[in-house]
């Protein structure tokens, strides 16, 4: 019979398709991850991965087990949470998933204030891309998630619009565009662009904004992360467009300058992801603090079911 620990290791391998990356995620050695997966394969009597040219692909049995493993782990987490939760105590654990930029710019400042008020609470931050963040919330391995843009449609996922992040033009210090108060999209045609990888939410956002420009700038460089993009811009390879929160970190501020992009859009949505499960008290308190930190006015932000987004344009991954 398999163990919950083996299922967690197996899911890490299914999400990364690499025993080496899975080992880093679960804080084990690569041989230990391989051993646990092999033991799981012996328990179920079937191969779970096809191993070819140092790459992993799930078998049909692996796909089925991954689905059931997520359900089992979510049930186990819910069971332990119900047993441990005591409404008379201030303690507990909050598991939050979010991309790196929102972890740095939004979550860490909120967490600093939250733990001051709730010193007995343990916080687990899961750095994930947008798709993996949504999946973690659905699986029950995260109590809530934060993403830029709307997640893919799912009847079991609720997306709460808590703020909008306006676009900025990122440039090296002393760049010609730094003399402007804000930058029009057509002004970018004279400068090469640095962009993130295709499929990245920030890349899709940039592509949508550039539709307002009569001439499309040329792409000089492609980065696989925001920190890498900031380094390339800082080195003078080009300029870029990002949501402002993506360049709010102290590290980015020391390397580059930014100016607001003049656009007719409303900015990129920042969504809080939850499910219809009732959160325990300390999680609900943290959600309230996130909403308060991102509120731009006294007007409450509306909540949207992901299936019915009432006229909003989705930026999906």
PDB file of C-alpha atoms in Angstrom:
ATOM      1  CA  UNK A   1       0.000   0.000   0.000  1.00  0.00           C
ATOM      2  CA  UNK A   2       1.315   3.436  -0.873  1.00  0.00           C
ATOM      3  CA  UNK A   3       1.859   6.283   1.567  1.00  0.00           C
ATOM      4  CA  UNK A   4       0.716   9.916   1.429  1.00  0.00           C
ATOM      5  CA  UNK A   5       4.380  10.954   1.364  1.00  0.00           C
ATOM      6  CA  UNK A   6       4.884   8.900  -1.792  1.00  0.00           C
ATOM      7  CA  UNK A   7       1.884  10.564  -3.415  1.00  0.00           C
ATOM      8  CA  UNK A   8       3.289  14.024  -2.649  1.00  0.00           C
ATOM      9  CA  UNK A   9       6.610  13.058  -4.210  1.00  0.00           C
ATOM     10  CA  UNK A  10       4.830  11.548  -7.216  1.00  0.00           C
ATOM     11  CA  UNK A  11       2.779  14.721  -7.763  1.00  0.00           C
ATOM     12  CA  UNK A  12       5.911  16.857  -7.560  1.00  0.00           C
ATOM     13  CA  UNK A  13       7.371  14.699 -10.333  1.00  0.00           C
ATOM     14  CA  UNK A  14       4.185  14.973 -12.429  1.00  0.00           C
ATOM     15  CA  UNK A  15       4.201  18.773 -12.136  1.00  0.00           C
ATOM     16  CA  UNK A  16       7.892  19.209 -12.955  1.00  0.00           C
ATOM     17  CA  UNK A  17       8.387  16.145 -15.218  1.00  0.00           C
ATOM     18  CA  UNK A  18      11.830  15.901 -13.695  1.00  0.00           C
ATOM     19  CA  UNK A  19      13.054  13.853 -10.734  1.00  0.00           C
ATOM     20  CA  UNK A  20      15.782  16.435 -10.131  1.00  0.00           C
ATOM     21  CA  UNK A  21      13.333  19.361  -9.966  1.00  0.00           C
ATOM     22  CA  UNK A  22      10.892  17.285  -7.924  1.00  0.00           C
ATOM     23  CA  UNK A  23      13.669  16.540  -5.443  1.00  0.00           C
ATOM     24  CA  UNK A  24      14.294  20.268  -4.939  1.00  0.00           C
ATOM     25  CA  UNK A  25      10.589  20.876  -4.406  1.00  0.00           C
ATOM     26  CA  UNK A  26      10.160  18.168  -1.748  1.00  0.00           C
ATOM     27  CA  UNK A  27      13.626  18.735  -0.193  1.00  0.00           C
ATOM     28  CA  UNK A  28      14.992  15.262  -0.920  1.00  0.00           C
ATOM     29  CA  UNK A  29      17.873  13.918  -2.978  1.00  0.00           C
ATOM     30  CA  UNK A  30      17.201  12.893  -6.567  1.00  0.00           C
ATOM     31  CA  UNK A  31      17.955   9.196  -5.840  1.00  0.00           C
ATOM     32  CA  UNK A  32      15.429   9.277  -2.963  1.00  0.00           C
ATOM     33  CA  UNK A  33      12.727  10.636  -5.269  1.00  0.00           C
ATOM     34  CA  UNK A  34      13.503   7.969  -7.872  1.00  0.00           C
ATOM     35  CA  UNK A  35      13.364   5.273  -5.177  1.00  0.00           C
ATOM     36  CA  UNK A  36       9.989   6.486  -3.870  1.00  0.00           C
ATOM     37  CA  UNK A  37       8.480   6.620  -7.357  1.00  0.00           C
ATOM     38  CA  UNK A  38       9.759   3.124  -8.107  1.00  0.00           C
ATOM     39  CA  UNK A  39       8.257   1.862  -4.839  1.00  0.00           C
ATOM     40  CA  UNK A  40       4.945   3.464  -5.807  1.00  0.00           C
ATOM     41  CA  UNK A  41       5.101   1.786  -9.227  1.00  0.00           C
ATOM     42  CA  UNK A  42       5.658  -1.570  -7.512  1.00  0.00           C
ATOM     43  CA  UNK A  43       2.655  -0.944  -5.251  1.00  0.00           C
ATOM     44  CA  UNK A  44       0.286  -0.207  -8.143  1.00  0.00           C
ATOM     45  CA  UNK A  45       1.858  -2.806 -10.415  1.00  0.00           C
ATOM     46  CA  UNK A  46       2.289  -0.488 -13.391  1.00  0.00           C
ATOM     47  CA  UNK A  47       4.764   2.035 -14.746  1.00  0.00           C
ATOM     48  CA  UNK A  48       3.762   5.619 -13.985  1.00  0.00           C
ATOM     49  CA  UNK A  49       6.321   7.390 -16.173  1.00  0.00           C
ATOM     50  CA  UNK A  50       7.984   6.791 -19.495  1.00  0.00           C
ATOM     51  CA  UNK A  51      11.649   7.715 -19.143  1.00  0.00           C
ATOM     52  CA  UNK A  52      13.325   8.725 -22.421  1.00  0.00           C
ATOM     53  CA  UNK A  53      16.299  11.005 -23.112  1.00  0.00           C
ATOM     54  CA  UNK A  54      16.295  12.283 -19.502  1.00  0.00           C
ATOM     55  CA  UNK A  55      12.669  13.403 -19.867  1.00  0.00           C
ATOM     56  CA  UNK A  56       9.570  12.084 -18.136  1.00  0.00           C
ATOM     57  CA  UNK A  57       6.135  11.527 -19.624  1.00  0.00           C
ATOM     58  CA  UNK A  58       3.148  10.234 -17.677  1.00  0.00           C
ATOM     59  CA  UNK A  59       1.691   6.890 -18.706  1.00  0.00           C
ATOM     60  CA  UNK A  60      -2.082   6.355 -18.800  1.00  0.00           C
ATOM     61  CA  UNK A  61      -1.809   4.777 -15.344  1.00  0.00           C
ATOM     62  CA  UNK A  62       0.201   7.765 -14.163  1.00  0.00           C
ATOM     63  CA  UNK A  63      -2.468  10.190 -15.382  1.00  0.00           C
ATOM     64  CA  UNK A  64      -5.173   8.279 -13.495  1.00  0.00           C
ATOM     65  CA  UNK A  65      -3.119   8.071 -10.323  1.00  0.00           C
ATOM     66  CA  UNK A  66      -2.276  11.798 -10.474  1.00  0.00           C
ATOM     67  CA  UNK A  67      -5.974  12.690 -10.498  1.00  0.00           C
ATOM     68  CA  UNK A  68      -6.782  10.380  -7.584  1.00  0.00           C
ATOM     69  CA  UNK A  69      -3.643  11.404  -5.682  1.00  0.00           C
ATOM     70  CA  UNK A  70      -4.690  15.056  -5.736  1.00  0.00           C
ATOM     71  CA  UNK A  71      -8.113  14.091  -4.387  1.00  0.00           C
ATOM     72  CA  UNK A  72      -6.629  11.900  -1.650  1.00  0.00           C
ATOM     73  CA  UNK A  73      -4.147  14.550  -0.520  1.00  0.00           C
ATOM     74  CA  UNK A  74      -6.845  17.219  -0.496  1.00  0.00           C
ATOM     75  CA  UNK A  75      -9.044  14.963   1.665  1.00  0.00           C
ATOM     76  CA  UNK A  76      -6.134  14.275   3.992  1.00  0.00           C
ATOM     77  CA  UNK A  77      -5.365  17.993   4.315  1.00  0.00           C
ATOM     78  CA  UNK A  78      -9.016  18.786   5.023  1.00  0.00           C
ATOM     79  CA  UNK A  79      -9.152  16.029   7.650  1.00  0.00           C
ATOM     80  CA  UNK A  80      -6.046  17.237   9.476  1.00  0.00           C
ATOM     81  CA  UNK A  81      -7.219  20.847   9.250  1.00  0.00           C
ATOM     82  CA  UNK A  82     -10.589  20.014  10.816  1.00  0.00           C
ATOM     83  CA  UNK A  83      -8.905  18.077  13.629  1.00  0.00           C
ATOM     84  CA  UNK A  84      -6.302  20.753  14.320  1.00  0.00           C
ATOM     85  CA  UNK A  85      -8.515  23.786  13.936  1.00  0.00           C
ATOM     86  CA  UNK A  86      -9.609  25.155  17.295  1.00  0.00           C
ATOM     87  CA  UNK A  87     -11.553  28.386  17.090  1.00  0.00           C
ATOM     88  CA  UNK A  88     -10.413  29.288  20.589  1.00  0.00           C
ATOM     89  CA  UNK A  89      -6.767  29.359  19.509  1.00  0.00           C
ATOM     90  CA  UNK A  90      -4.877  31.901  17.423  1.00  0.00           C
ATOM     91  CA  UNK A  91      -2.596  29.326  15.781  1.00  0.00           C
ATOM     92  CA  UNK A  92      -2.907  27.376  12.575  1.00  0.00           C
ATOM     93  CA  UNK A  93      -1.308  27.084   9.149  1.00  0.00           C
ATOM     94  CA  UNK A  94      -2.014  29.183   6.046  1.00  0.00           C
ATOM     95  CA  UNK A  95      -0.859  27.852   2.670  1.00  0.00           C
ATOM     96  CA  UNK A  96      -0.687  30.483  -0.080  1.00  0.00           C
ATOM     97  CA  UNK A  97       0.287  29.915  -3.719  1.00  0.00           C
ATOM     98  CA  UNK A  98       1.329  32.747  -6.053  1.00  0.00           C
ATOM     99  CA  UNK A  99       3.800  33.638  -8.817  1.00  0.00           C
ATOM    100  CA  UNK A 100       7.151  35.053  -7.733  1.00  0.00           C
ATOM    101  CA  UNK A 101       6.292  38.680  -8.507  1.00  0.00           C
ATOM    102  CA  UNK A 102       3.135  38.672  -6.369  1.00  0.00           C
ATOM    103  CA  UNK A 103       4.943  36.830  -3.571  1.00  0.00           C
ATOM    104  CA  UNK A 104       7.525  39.620  -3.436  1.00  0.00           C
ATOM    105  CA  UNK A 105       5.378  42.685  -4.011  1.00  0.00           C
ATOM    106  CA  UNK A 106       2.083  41.783  -2.361  1.00  0.00           C
ATOM    107  CA  UNK A 107       2.243  38.694  -0.148  1.00  0.00           C
ATOM    108  CA  UNK A 108       5.390  39.382   1.895  1.00  0.00           C
ATOM    109  CA  UNK A 109       4.266  42.864   3.071  1.00  0.00           C
ATOM    110  CA  UNK A 110       0.841  41.473   4.027  1.00  0.00           C
ATOM    111  CA  UNK A 111       2.402  38.499   5.803  1.00  0.00           C
ATOM    112  CA  UNK A 112       4.672  40.766   7.830  1.00  0.00           C
ATOM    113  CA  UNK A 113       1.653  42.615   9.210  1.00  0.00           C
ATOM    114  CA  UNK A 114      -0.384  39.424   9.642  1.00  0.00           C
ATOM    115  CA  UNK A 115       2.156  37.513  11.722  1.00  0.00           C
ATOM    116  CA  UNK A 116       2.579  40.541  14.004  1.00  0.00           C
ATOM    117  CA  UNK A 117      -1.115  40.222  14.853  1.00  0.00           C
ATOM    118  CA  UNK A 118      -1.237  36.404  14.789  1.00  0.00           C
ATOM    119  CA  UNK A 119       2.154  35.228  16.116  1.00  0.00           C
ATOM    120  CA  UNK A 120       0.969  31.638  16.538  1.00  0.00           C
ATOM    121  CA  UNK A 121       0.142  31.202  12.864  1.00  0.00           C
ATOM    122  CA  UNK A 122       2.480  29.364  10.501  1.00  0.00           C
ATOM    123  CA  UNK A 123       2.561  30.551   6.886  1.00  0.00           C
ATOM    124  CA  UNK A 124       3.627  28.372   3.945  1.00  0.00           C
ATOM    125  CA  UNK A 125       4.375  30.216   0.684  1.00  0.00           C
ATOM    126  CA  UNK A 126       4.242  28.121  -2.493  1.00  0.00           C
ATOM    127  CA  UNK A 127       5.876  29.917  -5.417  1.00  0.00           C
ATOM    128  CA  UNK A 128       4.021  28.705  -8.535  1.00  0.00           C
ATOM    129  CA  UNK A 129       3.159  30.002 -11.981  1.00  0.00           C
ATOM    130  CA  UNK A 130      -0.447  31.039 -12.584  1.00  0.00           C
ATOM    131  CA  UNK A 131      -1.678  27.658 -13.817  1.00  0.00           C
ATOM    132  CA  UNK A 132      -0.007  25.754 -10.985  1.00  0.00           C
ATOM    133  CA  UNK A 133      -1.391  28.269  -8.469  1.00  0.00           C
ATOM    134  CA  UNK A 134      -4.953  27.615  -9.652  1.00  0.00           C
ATOM    135  CA  UNK A 135      -4.346  23.855  -9.554  1.00  0.00           C
ATOM    136  CA  UNK A 136      -2.956  24.024  -6.008  1.00  0.00           C
ATOM    137  CA  UNK A 137      -6.129  25.790  -4.837  1.00  0.00           C
ATOM    138  CA  UNK A 138      -8.334  23.235  -6.616  1.00  0.00           C
ATOM    139  CA  UNK A 139      -6.302  20.333  -5.188  1.00  0.00           C
ATOM    140  CA  UNK A 140      -6.582  21.708  -1.667  1.00  0.00           C
ATOM    141  CA  UNK A 141      -2.778  21.907  -1.336  1.00  0.00           C
ATOM    142  CA  UNK A 142      -3.141  25.706  -1.023  1.00  0.00           C
ATOM    143  CA  UNK A 143      -5.824  27.527   0.953  1.00  0.00           C
ATOM    144  CA  UNK A 144      -5.790  30.464  -1.452  1.00  0.00           C
ATOM    145  CA  UNK A 145      -3.902  31.754  -4.447  1.00  0.00           C
ATOM    146  CA  UNK A 146      -3.036  35.079  -6.052  1.00  0.00           C
ATOM    147  CA  UNK A 147      -2.531  35.537  -9.801  1.00  0.00           C
ATOM    148  CA  UNK A 148      -2.215  38.262 -12.396  1.00  0.00           C
ATOM    149  CA  UNK A 149      -5.062  37.891 -14.911  1.00  0.00           C
ATOM    150  CA  UNK A 150      -8.021  35.551 -14.943  1.00  0.00           C
ATOM    151  CA  UNK A 151      -7.512  31.801 -14.460  1.00  0.00           C
ATOM    152  CA  UNK A 152      -8.911  29.260 -16.890  1.00  0.00           C
ATOM    153  CA  UNK A 153     -12.613  28.480 -16.522  1.00  0.00           C
ATOM    154  CA  UNK A 154     -13.405  25.980 -13.778  1.00  0.00           C
ATOM    155  CA  UNK A 155     -16.738  25.544 -12.025  1.00  0.00           C
ATOM    156  CA  UNK A 156     -14.989  24.729  -8.727  1.00  0.00           C
ATOM    157  CA  UNK A 157     -12.734  27.796  -8.671  1.00  0.00           C
ATOM    158  CA  UNK A 158     -13.800  31.260  -7.585  1.00  0.00           C
ATOM    159  CA  UNK A 159     -11.804  34.270  -8.748  1.00  0.00           C
ATOM    160  CA  UNK A 160     -12.235  37.430  -6.701  1.00  0.00           C
ATOM    161  CA  UNK A 161     -11.029  40.602  -8.445  1.00  0.00           C
ATOM    162  CA  UNK A 162      -9.162  42.490  -5.708  1.00  0.00           C
ATOM    163  CA  UNK A 163      -7.128  45.041  -7.699  1.00  0.00           C
ATOM    164  CA  UNK A 164      -5.786  46.013 -11.105  1.00  0.00           C
ATOM    165  CA  UNK A 165      -2.103  46.418 -11.852  1.00  0.00           C
ATOM    166  CA  UNK A 166      -1.262  49.127 -14.383  1.00  0.00           C
ATOM    167  CA  UNK A 167       1.426  48.614 -17.045  1.00  0.00           C
ATOM    168  CA  UNK A 168       4.789  50.357 -16.936  1.00  0.00           C
ATOM    169  CA  UNK A 169       7.663  50.638 -19.408  1.00  0.00           C
ATOM    170  CA  UNK A 170      10.852  49.238 -17.872  1.00  0.00           C
ATOM    171  CA  UNK A 171      14.134  50.771 -19.083  1.00  0.00           C
ATOM    172  CA  UNK A 172      17.804  51.097 -18.130  1.00  0.00           C
ATOM    173  CA  UNK A 173      18.705  54.050 -15.888  1.00  0.00           C
ATOM    174  CA  UNK A 174      19.143  57.254 -17.915  1.00  0.00           C
ATOM    175  CA  UNK A 175      17.270  55.909 -20.944  1.00  0.00           C
ATOM    176  CA  UNK A 176      15.809  58.424 -23.429  1.00  0.00           C
ATOM    177  CA  UNK A 177      12.256  57.439 -22.417  1.00  0.00           C
ATOM    178  CA  UNK A 178      12.973  58.295 -18.773  1.00  0.00           C
ATOM    179  CA  UNK A 179      12.498  61.995 -19.587  1.00  0.00           C
ATOM    180  CA  UNK A 180       8.770  61.400 -20.219  1.00  0.00           C
ATOM    181  CA  UNK A 181       6.108  61.420 -17.512  1.00  0.00           C
ATOM    182  CA  UNK A 182       4.411  58.542 -19.262  1.00  0.00           C
ATOM    183  CA  UNK A 183       5.108  56.657 -22.487  1.00  0.00           C
ATOM    184  CA  UNK A 184       2.752  56.102 -25.403  1.00  0.00           C
ATOM    185  CA  UNK A 185       2.787  52.641 -27.045  1.00  0.00           C
ATOM    186  CA  UNK A 186       3.850  54.133 -30.407  1.00  0.00           C
ATOM    187  CA  UNK A 187       7.008  55.559 -28.771  1.00  0.00           C
ATOM    188  CA  UNK A 188       8.292  52.024 -28.208  1.00  0.00           C
ATOM    189  CA  UNK A 189       8.740  51.394 -31.941  1.00  0.00           C
ATOM    190  CA  UNK A 190      12.164  53.072 -31.822  1.00  0.00           C
ATOM    191  CA  UNK A 191      13.553  50.674 -29.212  1.00  0.00           C
ATOM    192  CA  UNK A 192      14.091  46.896 -29.131  1.00  0.00           C
ATOM    193  CA  UNK A 193      11.952  44.910 -26.711  1.00  0.00           C
ATOM    194  CA  UNK A 194      12.815  42.335 -24.065  1.00  0.00           C
ATOM    195  CA  UNK A 195       9.894  39.981 -23.417  1.00  0.00           C
ATOM    196  CA  UNK A 196       9.074  36.892 -21.366  1.00  0.00           C
ATOM    197  CA  UNK A 197       8.479  33.466 -22.909  1.00  0.00           C
ATOM    198  CA  UNK A 198       5.424  32.718 -25.053  1.00  0.00           C
ATOM    199  CA  UNK A 199       2.604  31.401 -22.869  1.00  0.00           C
ATOM    200  CA  UNK A 200       3.626  33.629 -19.939  1.00  0.00           C
ATOM    201  CA  UNK A 201       0.843  35.854 -18.708  1.00  0.00           C
ATOM    202  CA  UNK A 202       3.064  38.947 -18.834  1.00  0.00           C
ATOM    203  CA  UNK A 203       3.954  38.195 -22.460  1.00  0.00           C
ATOM    204  CA  UNK A 204       0.264  37.933 -23.373  1.00  0.00           C
ATOM    205  CA  UNK A 205      -0.409  41.212 -21.568  1.00  0.00           C
ATOM    206  CA  UNK A 206       2.414  42.937 -23.464  1.00  0.00           C
ATOM    207  CA  UNK A 207       1.131  41.599 -26.792  1.00  0.00           C
ATOM    208  CA  UNK A 208      -2.360  42.920 -26.046  1.00  0.00           C
ATOM    209  CA  UNK A 209      -1.029  46.384 -25.127  1.00  0.00           C
ATOM    210  CA  UNK A 210       1.067  46.632 -28.269  1.00  0.00           C
ATOM    211  CA  UNK A 211      -2.062  46.284 -30.390  1.00  0.00           C
ATOM    212  CA  UNK A 212      -2.586  49.994 -29.637  1.00  0.00           C
ATOM    213  CA  UNK A 213       0.707  50.880 -31.367  1.00  0.00           C
ATOM    214  CA  UNK A 214       0.675  51.555 -35.142  1.00  0.00           C
ATOM    215  CA  UNK A 215       4.180  50.090 -35.527  1.00  0.00           C
ATOM    216  CA  UNK A 216       5.252  46.999 -33.619  1.00  0.00           C
ATOM    217  CA  UNK A 217       8.711  47.172 -31.993  1.00  0.00           C
ATOM    218  CA  UNK A 218      11.207  44.403 -32.721  1.00  0.00           C
ATOM    219  CA  UNK A 219      11.943  41.761 -30.093  1.00  0.00           C
ATOM    220  CA  UNK A 220      15.630  41.536 -29.222  1.00  0.00           C
ATOM    221  CA  UNK A 221      15.591  39.220 -26.238  1.00  0.00           C
ATOM    222  CA  UNK A 222      13.388  36.653 -24.472  1.00  0.00           C
ATOM    223  CA  UNK A 223      13.699  35.935 -20.741  1.00  0.00           C
ATOM    224  CA  UNK A 224      12.253  32.967 -18.872  1.00  0.00           C
ATOM    225  CA  UNK A 225      11.626  34.960 -15.682  1.00  0.00           C
ATOM    226  CA  UNK A 226      11.067  38.526 -14.515  1.00  0.00           C
ATOM    227  CA  UNK A 227      14.440  38.717 -12.679  1.00  0.00           C
ATOM    228  CA  UNK A 228      16.198  37.626 -15.894  1.00  0.00           C
ATOM    229  CA  UNK A 229      14.213  40.193 -17.890  1.00  0.00           C
ATOM    230  CA  UNK A 230      15.184  42.957 -15.442  1.00  0.00           C
ATOM    231  CA  UNK A 231      18.853  41.997 -15.769  1.00  0.00           C
ATOM    232  CA  UNK A 232      18.646  42.120 -19.576  1.00  0.00           C
ATOM    233  CA  UNK A 233      16.962  45.535 -19.513  1.00  0.00           C
ATOM    234  CA  UNK A 234      19.487  46.804 -16.967  1.00  0.00           C
ATOM    235  CA  UNK A 235      22.289  45.707 -19.279  1.00  0.00           C
ATOM    236  CA  UNK A 236      20.909  47.967 -22.007  1.00  0.00           C
ATOM    237  CA  UNK A 237      19.613  45.241 -24.339  1.00  0.00           C
ATOM    238  CA  UNK A 238      16.196  46.871 -24.665  1.00  0.00           C
ATOM    239  CA  UNK A 239      13.052  47.994 -22.865  1.00  0.00           C
ATOM    240  CA  UNK A 240      10.023  46.035 -21.727  1.00  0.00           C
ATOM    241  CA  UNK A 241       6.431  46.288 -20.480  1.00  0.00           C
ATOM    242  CA  UNK A 242       5.393  44.731 -17.177  1.00  0.00           C
ATOM    243  CA  UNK A 243       2.633  45.228 -14.595  1.00  0.00           C
ATOM    244  CA  UNK A 244       3.929  47.674 -11.989  1.00  0.00           C
ATOM    245  CA  UNK A 245       3.961  45.127  -9.156  1.00  0.00           C
ATOM    246  CA  UNK A 246       6.430  43.028 -11.134  1.00  0.00           C
ATOM    247  CA  UNK A 247       9.052  45.787 -10.779  1.00  0.00           C
ATOM    248  CA  UNK A 248       8.192  46.877  -7.248  1.00  0.00           C
ATOM    249  CA  UNK A 249      10.901  44.800  -5.580  1.00  0.00           C
ATOM    250  CA  UNK A 250      13.963  46.572  -4.186  1.00  0.00           C
ATOM    251  CA  UNK A 251      16.236  44.501  -6.436  1.00  0.00           C
ATOM    252  CA  UNK A 252      14.391  45.598  -9.594  1.00  0.00           C
ATOM    253  CA  UNK A 253      14.236  49.228  -8.442  1.00  0.00           C
ATOM    254  CA  UNK A 254      18.014  49.306  -8.053  1.00  0.00           C
ATOM    255  CA  UNK A 255      18.622  48.020 -11.574  1.00  0.00           C
ATOM    256  CA  UNK A 256      16.048  49.750 -13.793  1.00  0.00           C
ATOM    257  CA  UNK A 257      13.729  52.738 -14.091  1.00  0.00           C
ATOM    258  CA  UNK A 258      10.105  52.677 -15.140  1.00  0.00           C
ATOM    259  CA  UNK A 259       7.512  55.074 -16.513  1.00  0.00           C
ATOM    260  CA  UNK A 260       3.755  54.612 -16.754  1.00  0.00           C
ATOM    261  CA  UNK A 261       2.475  53.337 -20.101  1.00  0.00           C
ATOM    262  CA  UNK A 262      -0.287  55.529 -21.515  1.00  0.00           C
ATOM    263  CA  UNK A 263      -3.035  53.053 -22.384  1.00  0.00           C
ATOM    264  CA  UNK A 264      -6.802  52.967 -22.709  1.00  0.00           C
ATOM    265  CA  UNK A 265      -7.034  49.711 -20.738  1.00  0.00           C
ATOM    266  CA  UNK A 266      -7.952  49.203 -17.094  1.00  0.00           C
ATOM    267  CA  UNK A 267      -4.827  47.311 -16.147  1.00  0.00           C
ATOM    268  CA  UNK A 268      -4.154  43.632 -15.542  1.00  0.00           C
ATOM    269  CA  UNK A 269      -6.526  42.035 -12.990  1.00  0.00           C
ATOM    270  CA  UNK A 270      -5.120  40.674  -9.751  1.00  0.00           C
ATOM    271  CA  UNK A 271      -7.331  37.807  -8.637  1.00  0.00           C
ATOM    272  CA  UNK A 272      -7.682  36.023  -5.315  1.00  0.00           C
ATOM    273  CA  UNK A 273      -8.417  32.334  -5.956  1.00  0.00           C
ATOM    274  CA  UNK A 274     -10.432  30.201  -3.547  1.00  0.00           C
ATOM    275  CA  UNK A 275     -12.919  27.338  -3.717  1.00  0.00           C
ATOM    276  CA  UNK A 276     -16.383  27.010  -2.239  1.00  0.00           C
ATOM    277  CA  UNK A 277     -14.942  25.326   0.872  1.00  0.00           C
ATOM    278  CA  UNK A 278     -15.466  27.479   3.951  1.00  0.00           C
ATOM    279  CA  UNK A 279     -12.041  28.716   5.134  1.00  0.00           C
ATOM    280  CA  UNK A 280     -11.054  28.260   8.757  1.00  0.00           C
ATOM    281  CA  UNK A 281     -10.839  31.374  10.878  1.00  0.00           C
ATOM    282  CA  UNK A 282      -7.150  32.257  10.510  1.00  0.00           C
ATOM    283  CA  UNK A 283      -7.297  31.731   6.725  1.00  0.00           C
ATOM    284  CA  UNK A 284     -10.394  33.934   6.496  1.00  0.00           C
ATOM    285  CA  UNK A 285      -8.583  36.604   8.526  1.00  0.00           C
ATOM    286  CA  UNK A 286      -5.621  36.495   6.146  1.00  0.00           C
ATOM    287  CA  UNK A 287      -7.927  36.773   3.107  1.00  0.00           C
ATOM    288  CA  UNK A 288      -9.525  39.852   4.662  1.00  0.00           C
ATOM    289  CA  UNK A 289      -6.092  41.433   5.159  1.00  0.00           C
ATOM    290  CA  UNK A 290      -5.107  40.742   1.524  1.00  0.00           C
ATOM    291  CA  UNK A 291      -8.298  42.412   0.324  1.00  0.00           C
ATOM    292  CA  UNK A 292      -7.725  45.389   2.598  1.00  0.00           C
ATOM    293  CA  UNK A 293      -4.129  45.798   1.390  1.00  0.00           C
ATOM    294  CA  UNK A 294      -5.177  45.859  -2.264  1.00  0.00           C
ATOM    295  CA  UNK A 295      -8.326  47.960  -1.938  1.00  0.00           C
ATOM    296  CA  UNK A 296      -7.922  51.212  -3.890  1.00  0.00           C
ATOM    297  CA  UNK A 297     -11.094  52.848  -2.588  1.00  0.00           C
ATOM    298  CA  UNK A 298     -13.889  52.449  -0.091  1.00  0.00           C
ATOM    299  CA  UNK A 299     -15.949  50.643  -2.729  1.00  0.00           C
ATOM    300  CA  UNK A 300     -15.854  46.859  -2.324  1.00  0.00           C
ATOM    301  CA  UNK A 301     -14.451  44.924  -5.268  1.00  0.00           C
ATOM    302  CA  UNK A 302     -16.975  42.503  -6.797  1.00  0.00           C
ATOM    303  CA  UNK A 303     -16.494  38.759  -6.627  1.00  0.00           C
ATOM    304  CA  UNK A 304     -16.802  36.826  -9.857  1.00  0.00           C
ATOM    305  CA  UNK A 305     -17.434  33.171 -10.467  1.00  0.00           C
ATOM    306  CA  UNK A 306     -14.883  32.073 -13.044  1.00  0.00           C
ATOM    307  CA  UNK A 307     -17.685  30.812 -15.304  1.00  0.00           C
ATOM    308  CA  UNK A 308     -19.436  34.192 -15.358  1.00  0.00           C
ATOM    309  CA  UNK A 309     -17.093  37.155 -15.558  1.00  0.00           C
ATOM    310  CA  UNK A 310     -19.685  39.743 -16.507  1.00  0.00           C
ATOM    311  CA  UNK A 311     -18.141  41.562 -19.396  1.00  0.00           C
ATOM    312  CA  UNK A 312     -14.477  41.516 -18.347  1.00  0.00           C
ATOM    313  CA  UNK A 313     -11.794  40.689 -20.899  1.00  0.00           C
ATOM    314  CA  UNK A 314      -9.808  37.686 -19.757  1.00  0.00           C
ATOM    315  CA  UNK A 315      -6.045  37.423 -20.051  1.00  0.00           C
ATOM    316  CA  UNK A 316      -5.494  33.705 -19.763  1.00  0.00           C
ATOM    317  CA  UNK A 317      -2.543  31.392 -19.890  1.00  0.00           C
TER     318      UNK A 317
END
